[in-house]
């Protein structure tokens, strides 16, 4: 596993939130856990493009940053559930605002993003 060798720049709030939320699936994981999808298999179904390994790594990082807690039930096979901490719940309004902004500007954002993929030009025409 990759281990960082230099201390990140942590001089402002944007640097800090970037460190905590950097990862392709973390924001969506927080959102889906807030919606009640607590089991790893449920989260995998909600984010099928992500590998189970990557989801586990990002869930562990969210746990290290005290945004989620993991509860392991003593049954066979083991049952694991994630839930948001109070600290993690404080991010939900921020994530909701970002999602709302994305919804309001989705056409523009989609066209800007798709420009980077030449194959998409032939598919959309």
mmCIF file of N, CA and C in Angstrom:
data_model
loop_
_atom_site.group_PDB
_atom_site.id
_atom_site.type_symbol
_atom_site.label_atom_id
_atom_site.label_comp_id
_atom_site.label_asym_id
_atom_site.label_seq_id
_atom_site.Cartn_x
_atom_site.Cartn_y
_atom_site.Cartn_z
ATOM 1 N N UNK A 1 0.844 -1.178 0.000
ATOM 2 C CA UNK A 1 0.000 0.000 0.000
ATOM 3 C C UNK A 1 0.888 1.240 0.000
ATOM 4 N N UNK A 2 0.426 2.276 -0.692
ATOM 5 C CA UNK A 2 1.164 3.523 -0.781
ATOM 6 C C UNK A 2 1.242 4.199 0.582
ATOM 7 N N UNK A 3 2.445 4.606 0.945
ATOM 8 C CA UNK A 3 2.625 5.330 2.193
ATOM 9 C C UNK A 3 3.283 6.656 1.888
ATOM 10 N N UNK A 4 2.652 7.721 2.301
ATOM 11 C CA UNK A 4 3.127 9.069 2.028
ATOM 12 C C UNK A 4 4.406 9.348 2.802
ATOM 13 N N UNK A 5 5.378 9.992 2.129
ATOM 14 C CA UNK A 5 6.659 10.262 2.761
ATOM 15 C C UNK A 5 6.838 11.714 3.173
ATOM 16 N N UNK A 6 5.980 12.583 2.663
ATOM 17 C CA UNK A 6 6.079 13.998 3.031
ATOM 18 C C UNK A 6 4.791 14.438 3.708
ATOM 19 N N UNK A 7 4.927 15.379 4.609
ATOM 20 C CA UNK A 7 3.755 15.919 5.300
ATOM 21 C C UNK A 7 3.026 16.851 4.346
ATOM 22 N N UNK A 8 1.717 16.685 4.195
ATOM 23 C CA UNK A 8 0.969 17.542 3.270
ATOM 24 C C UNK A 8 0.868 18.972 3.802
ATOM 25 N N UNK A 9 0.589 19.884 2.887
ATOM 26 C CA UNK A 9 0.365 21.279 3.244
ATOM 27 C C UNK A 9 -1.001 21.371 3.938
ATOM 28 N N UNK A 10 -1.011 21.812 5.182
ATOM 29 C CA UNK A 10 -2.251 21.870 5.963
ATOM 30 C C UNK A 10 -2.473 23.274 6.522
ATOM 31 N N UNK A 11 -2.246 24.267 5.679
ATOM 32 C CA UNK A 11 -2.283 25.654 6.151
ATOM 33 C C UNK A 11 -3.645 26.317 6.081
ATOM 34 N N UNK A 12 -4.596 25.732 5.369
ATOM 35 C CA UNK A 12 -5.910 26.364 5.292
ATOM 36 C C UNK A 12 -6.987 25.284 5.228
ATOM 37 N N UNK A 13 -8.215 25.714 5.391
ATOM 38 C CA UNK A 13 -9.334 24.785 5.401
ATOM 39 C C UNK A 13 -9.470 23.975 4.128
ATOM 40 N N UNK A 14 -9.177 24.585 2.976
ATOM 41 C CA UNK A 14 -9.285 23.846 1.722
ATOM 42 C C UNK A 14 -8.252 22.734 1.642
ATOM 43 N N UNK A 15 -7.042 22.996 2.136
ATOM 44 C CA UNK A 15 -6.022 21.948 2.178
ATOM 45 C C UNK A 15 -6.473 20.807 3.080
ATOM 46 N N UNK A 16 -7.024 21.160 4.222
ATOM 47 C CA UNK A 16 -7.454 20.147 5.186
ATOM 48 C C UNK A 16 -8.580 19.286 4.639
ATOM 49 N N UNK A 17 -9.595 19.928 4.071
ATOM 50 C CA UNK A 17 -10.722 19.150 3.546
ATOM 51 C C UNK A 17 -10.290 18.316 2.349
ATOM 52 N N UNK A 18 -9.340 18.842 1.562
ATOM 53 C CA UNK A 18 -8.811 18.061 0.452
ATOM 54 C C UNK A 18 -8.130 16.794 0.932
ATOM 55 N N UNK A 19 -7.367 16.897 2.006
ATOM 56 C CA UNK A 19 -6.697 15.724 2.572
ATOM 57 C C UNK A 19 -7.697 14.690 3.067
ATOM 58 N N UNK A 20 -8.762 15.152 3.696
ATOM 59 C CA UNK A 20 -9.734 14.243 4.284
ATOM 60 C C UNK A 20 -10.644 13.622 3.221
ATOM 61 N N UNK A 21 -11.028 14.389 2.214
ATOM 62 C CA UNK A 21 -11.995 13.902 1.223
ATOM 63 C C UNK A 21 -11.368 13.491 -0.105
ATOM 64 N N UNK A 22 -10.025 13.596 -0.227
ATOM 65 C CA UNK A 22 -9.390 13.181 -1.469
ATOM 66 C C UNK A 22 -9.601 11.686 -1.661
ATOM 67 N N UNK A 23 -10.108 11.332 -2.792
ATOM 68 C CA UNK A 23 -10.415 9.939 -3.115
ATOM 69 C C UNK A 23 -11.681 9.929 -3.950
ATOM 70 N N UNK A 24 -11.667 9.192 -5.010
ATOM 71 C CA UNK A 24 -12.747 9.236 -5.984
ATOM 72 C C UNK A 24 -14.121 8.935 -5.399
ATOM 73 N N UNK A 25 -14.187 8.083 -4.381
ATOM 74 C CA UNK A 25 -15.486 7.618 -3.919
ATOM 75 C C UNK A 25 -15.874 8.121 -2.530
ATOM 76 N N UNK A 26 -15.021 8.851 -1.852
ATOM 77 C CA UNK A 26 -15.286 9.203 -0.451
ATOM 78 C C UNK A 26 -16.550 10.033 -0.255
ATOM 79 N N UNK A 27 -16.760 11.020 -1.093
ATOM 80 C CA UNK A 27 -17.951 11.869 -0.932
ATOM 81 C C UNK A 27 -19.211 11.028 -1.147
ATOM 82 N N UNK A 28 -19.187 10.184 -2.155
ATOM 83 C CA UNK A 28 -20.348 9.330 -2.398
ATOM 84 C C UNK A 28 -20.548 8.328 -1.276
ATOM 85 N N UNK A 29 -19.465 7.777 -0.731
ATOM 86 C CA UNK A 29 -19.590 6.855 0.399
ATOM 87 C C UNK A 29 -20.267 7.544 1.579
ATOM 88 N N UNK A 30 -19.825 8.747 1.902
ATOM 89 C CA UNK A 30 -20.439 9.489 3.008
ATOM 90 C C UNK A 30 -21.921 9.712 2.742
ATOM 91 N N UNK A 31 -22.246 10.100 1.525
ATOM 92 C CA UNK A 31 -23.641 10.387 1.170
ATOM 93 C C UNK A 31 -24.502 9.123 1.292
ATOM 94 N N UNK A 32 -24.010 8.014 0.754
ATOM 95 C CA UNK A 32 -24.794 6.774 0.783
ATOM 96 C C UNK A 32 -24.919 6.217 2.200
ATOM 97 N N UNK A 33 -23.881 6.347 3.006
ATOM 98 C CA UNK A 33 -23.985 5.907 4.401
ATOM 99 C C UNK A 33 -25.033 6.757 5.112
ATOM 100 N N UNK A 34 -25.040 8.041 4.827
ATOM 101 C CA UNK A 34 -26.053 8.923 5.420
ATOM 102 C C UNK A 34 -27.463 8.507 4.992
ATOM 103 N N UNK A 35 -27.610 8.025 3.763
ATOM 104 C CA UNK A 35 -28.924 7.591 3.265
ATOM 105 C C UNK A 35 -29.352 6.245 3.838
ATOM 106 N N UNK A 36 -28.487 5.579 4.583
ATOM 107 C CA UNK A 36 -28.866 4.327 5.216
ATOM 108 C C UNK A 36 -28.227 3.088 4.631
ATOM 109 N N UNK A 37 -27.359 3.238 3.650
ATOM 110 C CA UNK A 37 -26.669 2.086 3.062
ATOM 111 C C UNK A 37 -25.405 1.850 3.880
ATOM 112 N N UNK A 38 -25.494 0.923 4.828
ATOM 113 C CA UNK A 38 -24.450 0.787 5.828
ATOM 114 C C UNK A 38 -23.523 -0.418 5.634
ATOM 115 N N UNK A 39 -23.978 -1.417 4.913
ATOM 116 C CA UNK A 39 -23.172 -2.625 4.723
ATOM 117 C C UNK A 39 -22.251 -2.457 3.523
ATOM 118 N N UNK A 40 -21.035 -3.024 3.577
ATOM 119 C CA UNK A 40 -20.122 -2.913 2.436
ATOM 120 C C UNK A 40 -20.730 -3.405 1.126
ATOM 121 N N UNK A 41 -21.530 -4.476 1.178
ATOM 122 C CA UNK A 41 -22.146 -4.990 -0.050
ATOM 123 C C UNK A 41 -23.161 -3.991 -0.616
ATOM 124 N N UNK A 42 -23.884 -3.287 0.250
ATOM 125 C CA UNK A 42 -24.828 -2.262 -0.214
ATOM 126 C C UNK A 42 -24.081 -1.112 -0.876
ATOM 127 N N UNK A 43 -22.981 -0.710 -0.257
ATOM 128 C CA UNK A 43 -22.181 0.385 -0.815
ATOM 129 C C UNK A 43 -21.588 -0.028 -2.163
ATOM 130 N N UNK A 44 -21.165 -1.274 -2.273
ATOM 131 C CA UNK A 44 -20.636 -1.789 -3.537
ATOM 132 C C UNK A 44 -21.706 -1.737 -4.629
ATOM 133 N N UNK A 45 -22.949 -2.075 -4.292
ATOM 134 C CA UNK A 45 -24.034 -2.016 -5.280
ATOM 135 C C UNK A 45 -24.331 -0.572 -5.690
ATOM 136 N N UNK A 46 -24.203 0.368 -4.754
ATOM 137 C CA UNK A 46 -24.462 1.772 -5.066
ATOM 138 C C UNK A 46 -23.350 2.381 -5.918
ATOM 139 N N UNK A 47 -22.133 1.826 -5.821
ATOM 140 C CA UNK A 47 -20.982 2.342 -6.569
ATOM 141 C C UNK A 47 -20.332 1.171 -7.313
ATOM 142 N N UNK A 48 -20.998 0.644 -8.333
ATOM 143 C CA UNK A 48 -20.486 -0.567 -8.993
ATOM 144 C C UNK A 48 -19.167 -0.369 -9.741
ATOM 145 N N UNK A 49 -18.822 0.872 -10.100
ATOM 146 C CA UNK A 49 -17.568 1.115 -10.816
ATOM 147 C C UNK A 49 -16.346 0.990 -9.915
ATOM 148 N N UNK A 50 -16.546 1.037 -8.611
ATOM 149 C CA UNK A 50 -15.430 0.962 -7.668
ATOM 150 C C UNK A 50 -15.168 -0.492 -7.280
ATOM 151 N N UNK A 51 -13.909 -0.834 -7.178
ATOM 152 C CA UNK A 51 -13.577 -2.191 -6.717
ATOM 153 C C UNK A 51 -13.805 -2.277 -5.211
ATOM 154 N N UNK A 52 -14.045 -3.471 -4.750
ATOM 155 C CA UNK A 52 -14.267 -3.695 -3.318
ATOM 156 C C UNK A 52 -13.032 -3.252 -2.518
ATOM 157 N N UNK A 53 -11.848 -3.518 -3.068
ATOM 158 C CA UNK A 53 -10.594 -3.150 -2.407
ATOM 159 C C UNK A 53 -10.494 -1.640 -2.222
ATOM 160 N N UNK A 54 -10.772 -0.883 -3.270
ATOM 161 C CA UNK A 54 -10.688 0.581 -3.192
ATOM 162 C C UNK A 54 -11.728 1.111 -2.205
ATOM 163 N N UNK A 55 -12.936 0.574 -2.253
ATOM 164 C CA UNK A 55 -13.955 1.010 -1.296
ATOM 165 C C UNK A 55 -13.508 0.744 0.138
ATOM 166 N N UNK A 56 -12.917 -0.419 0.383
ATOM 167 C CA UNK A 56 -12.437 -0.732 1.727
ATOM 168 C C UNK A 56 -11.329 0.218 2.166
ATOM 169 N N UNK A 57 -10.417 0.530 1.267
ATOM 170 C CA UNK A 57 -9.337 1.465 1.596
ATOM 171 C C UNK A 57 -9.926 2.823 1.946
ATOM 172 N N UNK A 58 -10.859 3.299 1.128
ATOM 173 C CA UNK A 58 -11.423 4.621 1.372
ATOM 174 C C UNK A 58 -12.304 4.637 2.616
ATOM 175 N N UNK A 59 -13.027 3.559 2.888
ATOM 176 C CA UNK A 59 -13.791 3.475 4.135
ATOM 177 C C UNK A 59 -12.859 3.498 5.344
ATOM 178 N N UNK A 60 -11.728 2.805 5.247
ATOM 179 C CA UNK A 60 -10.753 2.819 6.339
ATOM 180 C C UNK A 60 -10.199 4.227 6.562
ATOM 181 N N UNK A 61 -9.934 4.944 5.475
ATOM 182 C CA UNK A 61 -9.435 6.320 5.602
ATOM 183 C C UNK A 61 -10.492 7.221 6.229
ATOM 184 N N UNK A 62 -11.753 7.053 5.838
ATOM 185 C CA UNK A 62 -12.832 7.837 6.443
ATOM 186 C C UNK A 62 -12.949 7.519 7.932
ATOM 187 N N UNK A 63 -12.711 6.262 8.274
ATOM 188 C CA UNK A 63 -12.735 5.869 9.685
ATOM 189 C C UNK A 63 -11.557 6.500 10.438
ATOM 190 N N UNK A 64 -10.376 6.507 9.826
ATOM 191 C CA UNK A 64 -9.198 7.125 10.443
ATOM 192 C C UNK A 64 -9.413 8.621 10.677
ATOM 193 N N UNK A 65 -10.158 9.256 9.771
ATOM 194 C CA UNK A 65 -10.439 10.691 9.901
ATOM 195 C C UNK A 65 -11.675 10.966 10.751
ATOM 196 N N UNK A 66 -12.187 9.924 11.395
ATOM 197 C CA UNK A 66 -13.303 10.017 12.338
ATOM 198 C C UNK A 66 -14.597 10.542 11.717
ATOM 199 N N UNK A 67 -14.789 10.224 10.435
ATOM 200 C CA UNK A 67 -16.025 10.601 9.746
ATOM 201 C C UNK A 67 -17.039 9.468 9.777
ATOM 202 N N UNK A 68 -16.557 8.234 9.834
ATOM 203 C CA UNK A 68 -17.439 7.069 9.951
ATOM 204 C C UNK A 68 -16.921 6.158 11.059
ATOM 205 N N UNK A 69 -17.831 5.347 11.568
ATOM 206 C CA UNK A 69 -17.443 4.293 12.508
ATOM 207 C C UNK A 69 -17.849 2.961 11.907
ATOM 208 N N UNK A 70 -17.100 1.946 12.251
ATOM 209 C CA UNK A 70 -17.377 0.603 11.759
ATOM 210 C C UNK A 70 -17.776 -0.259 12.954
ATOM 211 N N UNK A 71 -18.885 -0.951 12.793
ATOM 212 C CA UNK A 71 -19.325 -1.873 13.834
ATOM 213 C C UNK A 71 -19.278 -3.277 13.262
ATOM 214 N N UNK A 72 -18.580 -4.156 13.968
ATOM 215 C CA UNK A 72 -18.467 -5.557 13.552
ATOM 216 C C UNK A 72 -19.312 -6.387 14.508
ATOM 217 N N UNK A 73 -20.289 -7.090 13.952
ATOM 218 C CA UNK A 73 -21.172 -7.940 14.752
ATOM 219 C C UNK A 73 -20.550 -9.315 14.899
ATOM 220 N N UNK A 74 -20.586 -9.883 16.104
ATOM 221 C CA UNK A 74 -19.963 -11.193 16.342
ATOM 222 C C UNK A 74 -20.849 -12.350 15.870
ATOM 223 N N UNK A 75 -21.031 -12.444 14.566
ATOM 224 C CA UNK A 75 -21.796 -13.541 13.974
ATOM 225 C C UNK A 75 -20.946 -14.182 12.885
ATOM 226 N N UNK A 76 -21.361 -15.359 12.444
ATOM 227 C CA UNK A 76 -20.664 -16.033 11.354
ATOM 228 C C UNK A 76 -21.615 -16.133 10.184
ATOM 229 N N UNK A 77 -21.264 -15.644 9.007
ATOM 230 C CA UNK A 77 -20.073 -14.853 8.716
ATOM 231 C C UNK A 77 -20.162 -13.468 9.370
ATOM 232 N N UNK A 78 -19.026 -12.819 9.561
ATOM 233 C CA UNK A 78 -19.031 -11.518 10.233
ATOM 234 C C UNK A 78 -19.889 -10.496 9.478
ATOM 235 N N UNK A 79 -20.596 -9.711 10.232
ATOM 236 C CA UNK A 79 -21.432 -8.657 9.663
ATOM 237 C C UNK A 79 -20.804 -7.313 10.057
ATOM 238 N N UNK A 80 -20.615 -6.447 9.057
ATOM 239 C CA UNK A 80 -20.001 -5.139 9.278
ATOM 240 C C UNK A 80 -20.977 -4.066 8.821
ATOM 241 N N UNK A 81 -21.107 -3.023 9.613
ATOM 242 C CA UNK A 81 -21.915 -1.868 9.237
ATOM 243 C C UNK A 81 -21.143 -0.586 9.523
ATOM 244 N N UNK A 82 -21.327 0.379 8.648
ATOM 245 C CA UNK A 82 -20.720 1.693 8.817
ATOM 246 C C UNK A 82 -21.803 2.698 9.145
ATOM 247 N N UNK A 83 -21.456 3.672 9.950
ATOM 248 C CA UNK A 83 -22.363 4.784 10.221
ATOM 249 C C UNK A 83 -21.545 6.059 10.342
ATOM 250 N N UNK A 84 -22.210 7.172 10.107
ATOM 251 C CA UNK A 84 -21.537 8.456 10.222
ATOM 252 C C UNK A 84 -21.367 8.833 11.678
ATOM 253 N N UNK A 85 -20.239 9.436 11.984
ATOM 254 C CA UNK A 85 -20.060 10.028 13.301
ATOM 255 C C UNK A 85 -20.748 11.388 13.291
ATOM 256 N N UNK A 86 -20.830 12.024 14.413
ATOM 257 C CA UNK A 86 -21.372 13.385 14.467
ATOM 258 C C UNK A 86 -20.532 14.314 13.594
ATOM 259 N N UNK A 87 -19.221 14.097 13.628
ATOM 260 C CA UNK A 87 -18.295 14.873 12.794
ATOM 261 C C UNK A 87 -18.600 14.645 11.310
ATOM 262 N N UNK A 88 -18.832 13.388 10.928
ATOM 263 C CA UNK A 88 -19.171 13.063 9.546
ATOM 264 C C UNK A 88 -20.510 13.638 9.125
ATOM 265 N N UNK A 89 -21.481 13.631 10.052
ATOM 266 C CA UNK A 89 -22.796 14.199 9.749
ATOM 267 C C UNK A 89 -22.706 15.696 9.468
ATOM 268 N N UNK A 90 -21.717 16.358 10.057
ATOM 269 C CA UNK A 90 -21.573 17.801 9.818
ATOM 270 C C UNK A 90 -21.167 18.098 8.371
ATOM 271 N N UNK A 91 -20.666 17.101 7.643
ATOM 272 C CA UNK A 91 -20.290 17.279 6.232
ATOM 273 C C UNK A 91 -21.470 17.125 5.278
ATOM 274 N N UNK A 92 -22.526 16.480 5.702
ATOM 275 C CA UNK A 92 -23.640 16.176 4.802
ATOM 276 C C UNK A 92 -24.262 17.430 4.179
ATOM 277 N N UNK A 93 -24.514 18.518 4.929
ATOM 278 C CA UNK A 93 -25.043 19.722 4.278
ATOM 279 C C UNK A 93 -24.090 20.291 3.223
ATOM 280 N N UNK A 94 -22.799 20.185 3.473
ATOM 281 C CA UNK A 94 -21.801 20.671 2.507
ATOM 282 C C UNK A 94 -21.852 19.824 1.240
ATOM 283 N N UNK A 95 -21.896 18.511 1.408
ATOM 284 C CA UNK A 95 -21.978 17.608 0.260
ATOM 285 C C UNK A 95 -23.281 17.849 -0.502
ATOM 286 N N UNK A 96 -24.369 18.065 0.216
ATOM 287 C CA UNK A 96 -25.652 18.359 -0.424
ATOM 288 C C UNK A 96 -25.587 19.633 -1.251
ATOM 289 N N UNK A 97 -24.919 20.651 -0.729
ATOM 290 C CA UNK A 97 -24.769 21.914 -1.461
ATOM 291 C C UNK A 97 -23.937 21.713 -2.720
ATOM 292 N N UNK A 98 -22.850 20.949 -2.609
ATOM 293 C CA UNK A 98 -22.033 20.658 -3.794
ATOM 294 C C UNK A 98 -22.841 19.891 -4.838
ATOM 295 N N UNK A 99 -23.623 18.909 -4.391
ATOM 296 C CA UNK A 99 -24.460 18.144 -5.316
ATOM 297 C C UNK A 99 -25.493 19.018 -5.999
ATOM 298 N N UNK A 100 -26.084 19.931 -5.240
ATOM 299 C CA UNK A 100 -27.076 20.854 -5.803
ATOM 300 C C UNK A 100 -26.431 21.740 -6.868
ATOM 301 N N UNK A 101 -25.231 22.250 -6.583
ATOM 302 C CA UNK A 101 -24.508 23.070 -7.553
ATOM 303 C C UNK A 101 -24.226 22.255 -8.820
ATOM 304 N N UNK A 102 -23.811 21.000 -8.639
ATOM 305 C CA UNK A 102 -23.561 20.128 -9.787
ATOM 306 C C UNK A 102 -24.816 19.887 -10.603
ATOM 307 N N UNK A 103 -25.957 19.708 -9.924
ATOM 308 C CA UNK A 103 -27.229 19.528 -10.628
ATOM 309 C C UNK A 103 -27.598 20.767 -11.430
ATOM 310 N N UNK A 104 -27.399 21.935 -10.834
ATOM 311 C CA UNK A 104 -27.742 23.190 -11.519
ATOM 312 C C UNK A 104 -26.890 23.426 -12.766
ATOM 313 N N UNK A 105 -25.679 22.928 -12.758
ATOM 314 C CA UNK A 105 -24.739 23.192 -13.857
ATOM 315 C C UNK A 105 -24.345 21.927 -14.608
ATOM 316 N N UNK A 106 -25.184 20.896 -14.524
ATOM 317 C CA UNK A 106 -24.777 19.604 -15.072
ATOM 318 C C UNK A 106 -24.529 19.613 -16.576
ATOM 319 N N UNK A 107 -25.328 20.330 -17.350
ATOM 320 C CA UNK A 107 -25.105 20.332 -18.799
ATOM 321 C C UNK A 107 -23.760 20.946 -19.149
ATOM 322 N N UNK A 108 -23.477 22.077 -18.553
ATOM 323 C CA UNK A 108 -22.202 22.750 -18.815
ATOM 324 C C UNK A 108 -21.030 21.895 -18.344
ATOM 325 N N UNK A 109 -21.123 21.363 -17.137
ATOM 326 C CA UNK A 109 -20.045 20.539 -16.593
ATOM 327 C C UNK A 109 -19.830 19.289 -17.441
ATOM 328 N N UNK A 110 -20.927 18.644 -17.828
ATOM 329 C CA UNK A 110 -20.823 17.425 -18.639
ATOM 330 C C UNK A 110 -20.107 17.724 -19.956
ATOM 331 N N UNK A 111 -20.472 18.829 -20.627
ATOM 332 C CA UNK A 111 -19.842 19.147 -21.913
ATOM 333 C C UNK A 111 -18.366 19.508 -21.727
ATOM 334 N N UNK A 112 -18.022 20.163 -20.636
ATOM 335 C CA UNK A 112 -16.617 20.489 -20.380
ATOM 336 C C UNK A 112 -15.794 19.244 -20.093
ATOM 337 N N UNK A 113 -16.355 18.330 -19.353
ATOM 338 C CA UNK A 113 -15.635 17.108 -18.984
ATOM 339 C C UNK A 113 -15.484 16.194 -20.187
ATOM 340 N N UNK A 114 -16.537 16.080 -20.996
ATOM 341 C CA UNK A 114 -16.523 15.137 -22.120
ATOM 342 C C UNK A 114 -15.532 15.562 -23.209
ATOM 343 N N UNK A 115 -15.164 16.835 -23.246
ATOM 344 C CA UNK A 115 -14.188 17.326 -24.232
ATOM 345 C C UNK A 115 -12.859 16.589 -24.146
ATOM 346 N N UNK A 116 -12.514 16.097 -22.972
ATOM 347 C CA UNK A 116 -11.222 15.430 -22.785
ATOM 348 C C UNK A 116 -11.188 14.045 -23.406
ATOM 349 N N UNK A 117 -12.338 13.559 -23.866
ATOM 350 C CA UNK A 117 -12.420 12.204 -24.376
ATOM 351 C C UNK A 117 -12.832 12.233 -25.847
ATOM 352 N N UNK A 118 -11.846 12.190 -26.764
ATOM 353 C CA UNK A 118 -12.161 12.288 -28.202
ATOM 354 C C UNK A 118 -13.141 11.225 -28.683
ATOM 355 N N UNK A 119 -13.079 10.044 -28.131
ATOM 356 C CA UNK A 119 -13.995 8.968 -28.556
ATOM 357 C C UNK A 119 -15.442 9.327 -28.255
ATOM 358 N N UNK A 120 -15.663 10.132 -27.265
ATOM 359 C CA UNK A 120 -17.024 10.526 -26.890
ATOM 360 C C UNK A 120 -17.651 11.424 -27.946
ATOM 361 N N UNK A 121 -16.817 12.170 -28.673
ATOM 362 C CA UNK A 121 -17.345 13.047 -29.731
ATOM 363 C C UNK A 121 -18.052 12.243 -30.815
ATOM 364 N N UNK A 122 -17.500 11.115 -31.189
ATOM 365 C CA UNK A 122 -18.102 10.308 -32.244
ATOM 366 C C UNK A 122 -19.351 9.588 -31.727
ATOM 367 N N UNK A 123 -19.362 9.274 -30.421
ATOM 368 C CA UNK A 123 -20.513 8.586 -29.858
ATOM 369 C C UNK A 123 -21.727 9.511 -29.726
ATOM 370 N N UNK A 124 -21.481 10.795 -29.419
ATOM 371 C CA UNK A 124 -22.583 11.720 -29.194
ATOM 372 C C UNK A 124 -23.132 12.294 -30.485
ATOM 373 N N UNK A 125 -22.412 12.132 -31.602
ATOM 374 C CA UNK A 125 -22.872 12.697 -32.881
ATOM 375 C C UNK A 125 -23.653 11.699 -33.680
#
